[in-house]
C-alpha cells in the first residue's frame, strides 16, 4: 500500500469520525433549545444530509485532471489541507452560533448546520480524488476509502455518543473534535512535501490555531446552556446554578431551584405546600385516592421531590423509582430538602427506561404507579402516554391499584386514559385511572395535609395563619369535582372529562399523536 493511499485512508477515517461526532453534538444543542421537540431531529438530519450532498456535488469543481503529476498532487494536498481547516472551523462554530442566534431566533442555525455539513461532507470525495490513482484499481481503492469513512463514522457515533458525552462537557468535546481536525490538516500539509520553511510556517499556523481555540473556547461557549434555555429572555447575569451533562442528556438547575431536563421544565426542588412552585399537592393527593398504597412504583425521578413526598405518605411501605438519567441522583444529593431520599431504606432507585423495566419485570405488581411525566409534545413522550403503555401499566397493578400520571393538560392523553379505564379522575393536569372505583376521600385528604411531615418538618404549620389558608384552599380543591364545571386547577370526573374532550383522539404507539401536533411550534425562553 502506497504512502499516499495510506494517508487517504487515515483522513477518510478521521473525517467520518469528526463529521458524525459533530452531528451528535449539534443534535444535543438543538434538542435542548427546542425542549426536545421531535421535529428538530428530522430538520437537523435533513439539513445535515442536504449539506453533505451539496458539498459532495460542489467538490467536483476542485477535482481537475492536471492534478495527475507530482507537483499538481502536492498543490492539491495543500489546497485540501486548507479546505479541511475551513471545515474544521465551521464545525466547531455551529453550537456557539446557535447559542447566540437563540437570543433572537434560532431557526436560521439550521442553515449553519447545512453549510458546515457541506464543508465536512466535501472532504471525503476530495480526499478520494487526490488519494486514488485513475487506474484499473480505482474502484477497489474507492471501496476501501469508503469503508474507512464508514468505520470512522461508526466509531464517532459510538465513542462520542456513549463514552465522551459521559465524561466530557459539550465544550470539551467540541475542542477535542477541533483538535482532531487540526491533526488531519497537519497530516495533509506534511504529505504535500513542503519546503522546510513552508513546513515550519504551516505547522506553526496549525499550532497557533490550536492554541487560539483553547483560549477562544471558554468565550465562545460561555453561558451556553443559559443562552439556549432563556433564549430571547437571556441576560448575562442569568446564570445557572448547576449543569449536569452525560450521555443521557443535559440537566440544568437555576437559582430558583427549578430543574430543566433537556431544556424543558422538569420540576423543582421543593416539597413544601406553602412555597409551592411545582404543584406538589398533586403528590400528596396519592393518599386521598388510595386507602393503602403499600407498594408504589414511580417512573421518573427528576428532582426527587415527588419521591420524597410519596415515601413519607401514610401507608407507603416501599417505593421503587425507575429513572433513565443517573445525573438526577448527583443533583438530589446536593439539595437538603430531598437528599435523604437517597438513604431512605423504603426507597429503591433503578437506572433504566421505565417502559423497558416494566416489560422486563412482569412479575412486579404495585398498589400505585405514579409518573410526573414530561411534556406530552416532547420526543418519545408517547412511550409513556400511549394506550399501549397504559395497558402495560394496568398489567402491573394489584387489585384496586391506581395508575396516576401527568398529562401536561393534553386532551388527547386524558381522553385516552378515560376511555381505556372504567374509572378515571383528573386531578389538576394528572389522570388517575383504575379498574376499581375511584374516590377522592376528603377525610383522608385533610388528615394527610394536617399530619404528614417530611424529615420531621410538617407539610403545613397550622399555627401560621397563612398556612391555614393554604389548607383551606387545598380542601376546597378536593370538592371541585362536585361542581361538574371545568376547573383547570381542580378535579374532574370521568363522565365530565369524556364529554369535554369529545373532539380529542386516542394516543397510540403508531400515531404518536401527542408528539406530532403543531410540528413547527417551538417554545420560547424559559420563564423565571
XYZ file of C-alpha atoms in Angstrom:
528
model
C 0.000 0.000 0.000
C 1.460 3.367 -1.026
C 2.102 6.119 1.484
C -0.324 8.345 -0.374
C -3.131 5.814 -0.201
C -2.430 5.108 3.480
C -2.816 8.817 4.181
C -6.076 8.806 2.237
C -7.473 6.027 4.416
C -6.454 7.798 7.631
C -8.012 11.082 6.527
C -11.222 9.341 5.386
C -11.486 7.604 8.760
C -10.871 10.796 10.728
C -13.287 12.770 8.541
C -16.029 10.241 9.259
C -15.299 10.287 12.982
C -15.388 14.083 13.192
C -18.467 14.553 10.992
C -20.670 12.057 12.873
C -19.406 13.269 16.249
C -20.381 16.817 15.346
C -23.826 15.660 14.246
C -24.423 14.069 17.651
C -23.126 17.137 19.437
C -25.225 19.508 17.314
C -28.351 17.464 17.975
C -27.772 17.762 21.708
C -27.732 21.556 21.448
C -30.695 21.759 19.049
C -32.704 19.360 21.206
C -32.010 21.476 24.291
C -33.027 24.752 22.677
C -36.267 23.207 21.331
C -37.256 21.299 24.518
C -36.697 18.090 22.591
C -39.425 18.607 20.005
C -39.428 15.548 17.699
C -39.464 17.759 14.607
C -35.976 19.002 15.367
C -34.200 15.728 14.714
C -35.765 15.444 11.268
C -34.962 19.046 10.411
C -31.395 18.722 11.639
C -30.823 15.462 9.788
C -32.388 16.892 6.632
C -30.153 19.972 6.720
C -27.135 17.811 7.512
C -27.744 15.443 4.584
C -28.579 18.328 2.258
C -25.290 19.956 3.194
C -23.363 16.708 2.637
C -24.996 16.257 -0.769
C -24.293 19.834 -1.867
C -20.759 19.688 -0.506
C -20.063 16.438 -2.323
C -21.504 17.797 -5.552
C -19.612 21.079 -5.234
C -16.318 19.287 -4.641
C -16.232 18.325 -8.337
C -15.082 21.851 -9.156
C -11.856 21.200 -7.298
C -11.103 17.872 -8.977
C -9.017 18.692 -12.029
C -7.187 16.429 -14.462
C -3.900 18.396 -14.121
C -3.653 17.101 -10.556
C -2.165 13.933 -12.041
C 1.532 14.966 -11.928
C 3.527 15.082 -8.711
C 3.580 18.875 -8.391
C -0.126 19.003 -9.094
C -0.806 16.477 -6.345
C 1.308 18.431 -3.868
C -0.596 21.611 -4.674
C -3.828 19.726 -4.339
C -2.857 18.340 -0.956
C -2.060 21.819 0.353
C -5.376 23.074 -1.004
C -7.123 20.103 0.619
C -5.381 20.877 3.927
C -6.678 24.441 3.744
C -10.176 23.189 2.918
C -10.169 20.749 5.849
C -9.055 23.606 8.099
C -12.042 25.649 6.931
C -14.459 22.764 7.524
C -12.943 22.199 10.969
C -13.535 25.823 11.962
C -17.082 25.736 10.584
C -17.986 22.584 12.513
C -16.537 23.985 15.734
C -18.597 27.193 15.465
C -22.061 25.690 14.901
C -23.026 25.449 18.586
C -21.685 28.899 19.607
C -23.572 30.414 16.653
C -26.772 28.568 17.636
C -26.442 29.847 21.202
C -26.178 33.447 20.050
C -28.958 33.141 17.476
C -31.195 31.730 20.227
C -31.407 35.234 21.706
C -33.259 36.323 18.563
C -34.479 33.338 16.555
C -32.536 30.100 16.415
C -34.186 28.637 13.301
C -31.509 30.077 10.922
C -28.990 27.896 12.749
C -30.246 25.001 10.607
C -28.642 26.851 7.683
C -25.361 26.963 9.579
C -25.630 23.197 10.017
C -26.126 22.748 6.265
C -23.088 24.888 5.457
C -20.864 23.137 7.980
C -22.069 19.693 6.909
C -21.409 20.694 3.300
C -17.803 21.531 4.093
C -17.336 18.386 6.172
C -19.074 16.294 3.524
C -16.818 17.562 0.746
C -13.723 16.183 2.476
C -14.411 12.551 1.539
C -14.795 12.977 -2.242
C -11.849 15.387 -2.336
C -9.520 13.097 -0.438
C -10.679 10.170 -2.564
C -9.903 12.151 -5.724
C -6.460 13.139 -4.560
C -5.576 9.797 -2.990
C -6.786 7.295 -5.585
C -4.910 6.989 -8.896
C -7.076 6.826 -12.015
C -6.170 3.254 -12.955
C -7.869 -0.140 -13.173
C -7.884 -0.480 -9.331
C -9.619 2.836 -8.704
C -12.938 1.154 -7.866
C -11.318 -1.247 -5.411
C -9.413 1.532 -3.661
C -12.530 3.691 -3.510
C -14.328 0.895 -1.670
C -11.523 0.825 0.917
C -11.689 4.595 1.346
C -15.440 4.426 1.770
C -15.061 1.596 4.275
C -12.562 3.658 6.278
C -15.016 6.567 6.309
C -17.849 4.320 7.483
C -15.666 2.841 10.235
C -14.736 6.348 11.342
C -18.386 7.383 11.322
C -19.389 4.356 13.409
C -16.525 4.982 15.832
C -17.558 8.628 16.118
C -21.148 7.709 16.892
C -20.124 5.159 19.493
C -17.214 6.897 21.211
C -18.740 10.367 21.239
C -22.311 9.279 21.944
C -21.622 6.658 24.604
C -18.206 7.481 26.053
C -17.125 11.091 25.590
C -20.560 12.515 26.435
C -20.419 10.643 29.729
C -17.116 12.197 30.797
C -16.729 15.494 28.953
C -18.843 18.597 28.502
C -20.089 19.843 25.136
C -17.359 22.477 25.178
C -14.598 19.936 25.819
C -15.841 17.547 23.139
C -16.028 20.419 20.647
C -12.440 21.369 21.474
C -11.368 17.742 21.086
C -13.004 17.476 17.657
C -11.443 20.779 16.636
C -8.023 19.460 17.665
C -8.621 16.220 15.747
C -9.430 18.306 12.686
C -6.173 20.214 13.065
C -4.242 16.937 13.230
C -5.857 15.989 9.936
C -4.822 19.349 8.469
C -1.218 18.836 9.608
C -1.067 15.337 8.093
C -2.302 16.553 4.721
C 0.022 19.521 4.727
C 3.113 17.459 5.595
C 2.191 14.933 2.906
C 2.410 17.710 0.315
C 6.191 17.754 0.875
C 6.528 21.448 1.666
C 9.943 23.116 1.887
C 11.407 23.294 5.417
C 10.430 26.944 5.641
C 6.902 26.292 4.375
C 6.570 23.308 6.698
C 7.568 25.415 9.701
C 5.147 28.143 8.651
C 2.299 25.727 8.015
C 2.710 23.737 11.204
C 3.154 26.962 13.135
C -0.193 28.120 11.792
C -1.833 24.882 12.893
C -0.335 25.188 16.390
C -1.445 28.808 16.666
C -4.935 27.815 15.572
C -4.973 25.087 18.216
C -3.816 27.443 20.972
C -6.292 30.090 19.826
C -9.142 27.569 20.005
C -8.134 26.658 23.577
C -8.366 30.306 24.644
C -11.408 31.118 22.495
C -13.416 28.082 23.548
C -14.386 29.366 27.037
C -15.549 32.624 25.468
C -17.458 31.013 22.614
C -19.167 28.511 24.924
C -19.701 30.918 27.822
C -23.244 30.631 29.229
C -24.039 28.096 26.532
C -26.985 26.481 28.290
C -28.206 29.781 29.737
C -28.469 31.161 26.194
C -30.181 28.005 24.892
C -32.593 27.911 27.849
C -33.623 31.540 28.229
C -33.378 32.440 24.522
C -34.870 35.915 23.944
C -35.023 36.498 27.706
C -31.332 35.851 28.245
C -29.276 38.431 30.093
C -25.603 37.998 31.039
C -26.453 37.914 34.745
C -28.828 34.957 34.252
C -26.545 32.124 35.266
C -27.479 28.543 36.047
C -26.748 27.099 39.475
C -25.868 23.658 38.153
C -25.462 21.814 34.868
C -25.016 18.059 34.550
C -24.045 16.646 31.172
C -23.864 12.934 30.440
C -24.728 10.576 27.616
C -28.371 10.588 28.720
C -28.746 14.319 28.246
C -28.314 17.692 29.903
C -29.900 18.704 33.227
C -29.841 22.352 34.242
C -30.873 23.897 37.563
C -31.458 27.607 38.016
C -31.116 29.643 41.191
C -34.867 29.257 41.859
C -34.291 25.508 42.280
C -36.161 24.772 39.059
C -34.942 21.807 37.042
C -34.726 21.650 33.242
C -34.173 18.254 31.670
C -33.078 18.504 28.055
C -34.084 22.176 28.069
C -37.687 21.590 29.233
C -39.073 22.402 32.671
C -38.816 19.237 34.692
C -39.930 20.246 38.185
C -38.303 21.909 41.153
C -36.501 21.009 44.334
C -39.466 21.584 46.603
C -41.605 19.516 48.968
C -43.352 22.471 50.615
C -47.087 23.070 50.229
C -46.540 26.680 51.263
C -43.746 27.746 48.931
C -45.311 25.584 46.246
C -43.625 26.212 42.908
C -44.248 22.756 41.457
C -47.877 21.944 42.390
C -46.569 19.409 44.871
C -50.092 18.938 46.268
C -50.639 16.512 43.400
C -48.139 14.177 45.088
C -49.899 14.499 48.455
C -53.172 13.615 46.669
C -51.981 9.996 46.361
C -53.279 9.442 49.902
C -56.678 10.897 49.030
C -57.371 8.448 46.197
C -55.843 5.229 47.575
C -56.566 3.985 51.110
C -53.348 1.993 51.481
C -50.688 2.427 48.769
C -48.207 -0.005 50.350
C -46.149 -0.778 47.278
C -45.586 2.149 44.929
C -43.760 2.435 41.604
C -42.571 5.824 40.366
C -41.404 6.182 36.768
C -39.133 9.208 36.568
C -37.274 10.781 39.474
C -36.221 14.253 38.305
C -35.651 16.494 41.359
C -36.707 13.717 43.735
C -39.373 15.991 45.268
C -42.281 13.753 44.312
C -40.469 10.639 45.509
C -39.632 12.386 48.790
C -43.293 13.242 49.397
C -44.679 9.849 48.368
C -42.137 7.997 50.520
C -43.435 9.937 53.562
C -47.142 9.394 52.897
C -49.055 7.201 55.379
C -49.291 3.558 54.370
C -46.405 3.593 51.878
C -44.104 0.693 52.771
C -41.917 0.557 49.697
C -41.202 2.875 46.782
C -39.444 1.706 43.631
C -38.213 4.513 41.389
C -37.115 3.922 37.788
C -35.126 6.802 36.314
C -33.313 6.811 32.996
C -30.768 9.552 33.775
C -28.386 8.955 36.716
C -27.462 12.639 36.634
C -30.510 13.447 38.772
C -29.046 11.490 41.693
C -25.977 13.721 41.615
C -28.210 16.795 41.898
C -30.524 15.354 44.573
C -27.525 14.737 46.834
C -26.816 18.498 46.791
C -30.289 19.631 47.905
C -31.188 19.179 51.582
C -34.978 19.003 51.000
C -34.619 15.770 49.062
C -31.110 14.436 49.824
C -32.371 12.000 52.485
C -34.310 10.190 49.748
C -31.068 8.561 48.611
C -30.630 6.942 52.064
C -34.274 6.091 52.747
C -34.486 2.296 53.322
C -38.021 2.280 51.882
C -36.767 3.571 48.528
C -35.063 1.646 45.724
C -33.816 3.614 42.726
C -33.226 1.767 39.457
C -31.480 3.352 36.470
C -33.382 2.155 33.410
C -36.023 3.129 30.894
C -39.417 2.947 32.609
C -41.286 1.093 29.893
C -38.444 -1.342 29.313
C -38.178 -2.043 33.028
C -41.892 -2.802 33.271
C -41.750 -5.153 30.291
C -38.747 -6.956 31.757
C -40.399 -7.390 35.167
C -43.921 -8.703 34.506
C -43.975 -10.256 37.980
C -43.771 -6.901 39.778
C -47.176 -5.629 40.919
C -47.991 -2.362 42.636
C -50.771 -0.646 44.520
C -49.909 2.629 42.864
C -47.929 3.672 39.766
C -47.122 7.358 39.621
C -45.409 9.277 36.825
C -44.798 13.021 36.766
C -44.356 12.698 33.035
C -42.610 15.267 30.903
C -44.457 17.451 28.370
C -46.620 15.403 26.043
C -45.227 17.145 22.953
C -41.609 16.150 23.533
C -39.885 13.386 21.575
C -40.542 9.897 22.970
C -43.323 11.095 25.319
C -45.619 8.600 23.568
C -43.624 5.809 25.213
C -45.315 6.723 28.492
C -48.589 8.225 27.292
C -49.921 5.858 24.634
C -52.800 3.436 25.021
C -50.314 0.576 24.711
C -48.246 1.832 27.642
C -51.360 2.315 29.753
C -52.159 -1.355 29.164
C -48.620 -2.237 30.271
C -49.121 -0.184 33.443
C -52.515 -1.807 34.024
C -50.905 -5.270 33.920
C -48.677 -4.230 36.845
C -51.489 -3.048 39.107
C -52.654 -5.064 42.085
C -56.434 -5.318 42.691
C -57.645 -1.817 43.473
C -54.419 -0.397 42.044
C -54.225 3.077 40.504
C -52.171 4.459 37.634
C -51.585 8.171 38.238
C -49.672 10.307 35.751
C -49.131 13.789 34.383
C -50.882 14.532 31.076
C -49.466 18.089 30.929
C -53.052 19.105 30.090
C -53.267 17.150 26.827
C -56.917 16.449 25.989
C -55.834 13.534 23.781
C -53.925 11.867 26.608
C -56.705 12.479 29.125
C -59.328 11.035 26.785
C -57.140 8.021 26.014
C -56.835 7.224 29.723
C -60.513 7.790 30.494
C -61.532 5.630 27.533
C -59.314 2.676 28.436
C -60.172 2.523 32.128
C -63.694 2.230 33.549
C -62.806 4.542 36.422
C -60.951 7.804 35.908
C -60.451 11.159 37.553
C -58.478 14.277 36.584
C -56.575 15.976 39.384
C -55.273 19.304 38.030
C -53.348 18.026 34.993
C -52.906 14.459 36.280
C -55.071 11.466 35.457
C -55.854 8.789 37.999
C -57.221 5.629 36.349
C -58.153 2.220 37.698
C -60.246 -0.873 37.109
C -61.750 -0.314 40.547
C -63.955 2.577 41.650
C -62.056 5.789 42.366
C -62.986 8.058 45.236
C -61.305 11.254 46.359
C -61.604 10.739 50.121
C -61.930 14.166 51.737
C -61.290 12.895 55.242
C -58.007 11.190 54.244
C -57.068 14.276 52.234
C -57.494 16.549 55.235
C -55.749 14.119 57.551
C -52.786 13.872 55.157
C -52.464 17.636 54.850
C -52.662 18.074 58.620
C -50.396 15.229 59.737
C -47.774 14.405 57.105
C -44.272 15.630 57.732
C -41.140 15.363 55.582
C -37.981 14.517 57.501
C -39.702 15.772 60.646
C -40.942 19.030 59.118
C -44.779 19.255 58.953
C -46.221 19.765 55.483
C -48.318 22.565 56.986
C -47.775 24.504 60.211
C -51.368 25.236 61.159
C -50.292 27.710 63.811
C -49.455 30.102 60.995
C -52.489 31.929 59.506
C -51.050 31.865 56.003
C -50.610 28.104 56.139
C -54.153 27.636 57.417
C -55.260 29.485 54.280
C -53.287 27.001 52.207
C -55.128 24.161 53.945
C -58.480 25.805 53.207
C -57.596 26.222 49.546
C -56.452 22.616 49.165
C -59.533 21.234 50.907
C -61.709 23.265 48.548
C -59.806 21.812 45.578
C -60.946 18.348 46.651
C -64.588 19.402 46.393
C -64.274 20.913 42.899
C -65.243 17.566 41.332
C -68.768 18.023 42.665
C -69.310 21.206 40.639
C -69.240 19.422 37.240
C -67.628 22.509 35.708
C -64.183 22.550 34.175
C -61.565 23.922 36.544
C -58.002 23.684 35.252
C -56.647 23.505 38.786
C -59.375 21.283 40.203
C -60.774 17.770 39.890
C -62.950 16.303 37.145
C -64.898 13.043 36.976
C -64.737 10.561 34.091
C -68.127 11.389 32.543
C -67.475 15.143 32.597
C -63.999 14.623 31.134
C -65.212 12.417 28.284
C -67.893 14.961 27.419
C -65.384 17.841 27.461
C -62.807 16.004 25.333
C -65.265 14.629 22.762
C -63.144 16.028 19.904
C -59.890 14.563 21.160
C -58.303 11.392 19.775
C -56.691 8.270 21.193
C -52.888 8.345 21.513
C -51.252 5.140 20.295
C -47.724 3.931 19.643
C -48.500 4.107 15.930
C -49.887 7.630 15.630
C -47.677 9.215 18.346
C -50.380 11.841 18.308
C -49.322 13.869 21.309
C -45.820 14.448 19.900
C -46.652 15.323 16.317
C -49.211 18.097 16.629
C -48.058 21.670 15.984
C -44.965 20.427 14.169
C -43.189 23.761 13.884
C -44.362 25.333 17.127
C -41.323 25.772 19.330
C -41.220 27.040 22.919
C -39.989 30.462 23.836
C -37.414 31.177 26.501
C -37.899 29.606 29.906
C -39.657 31.963 32.287
C -38.328 32.518 35.794
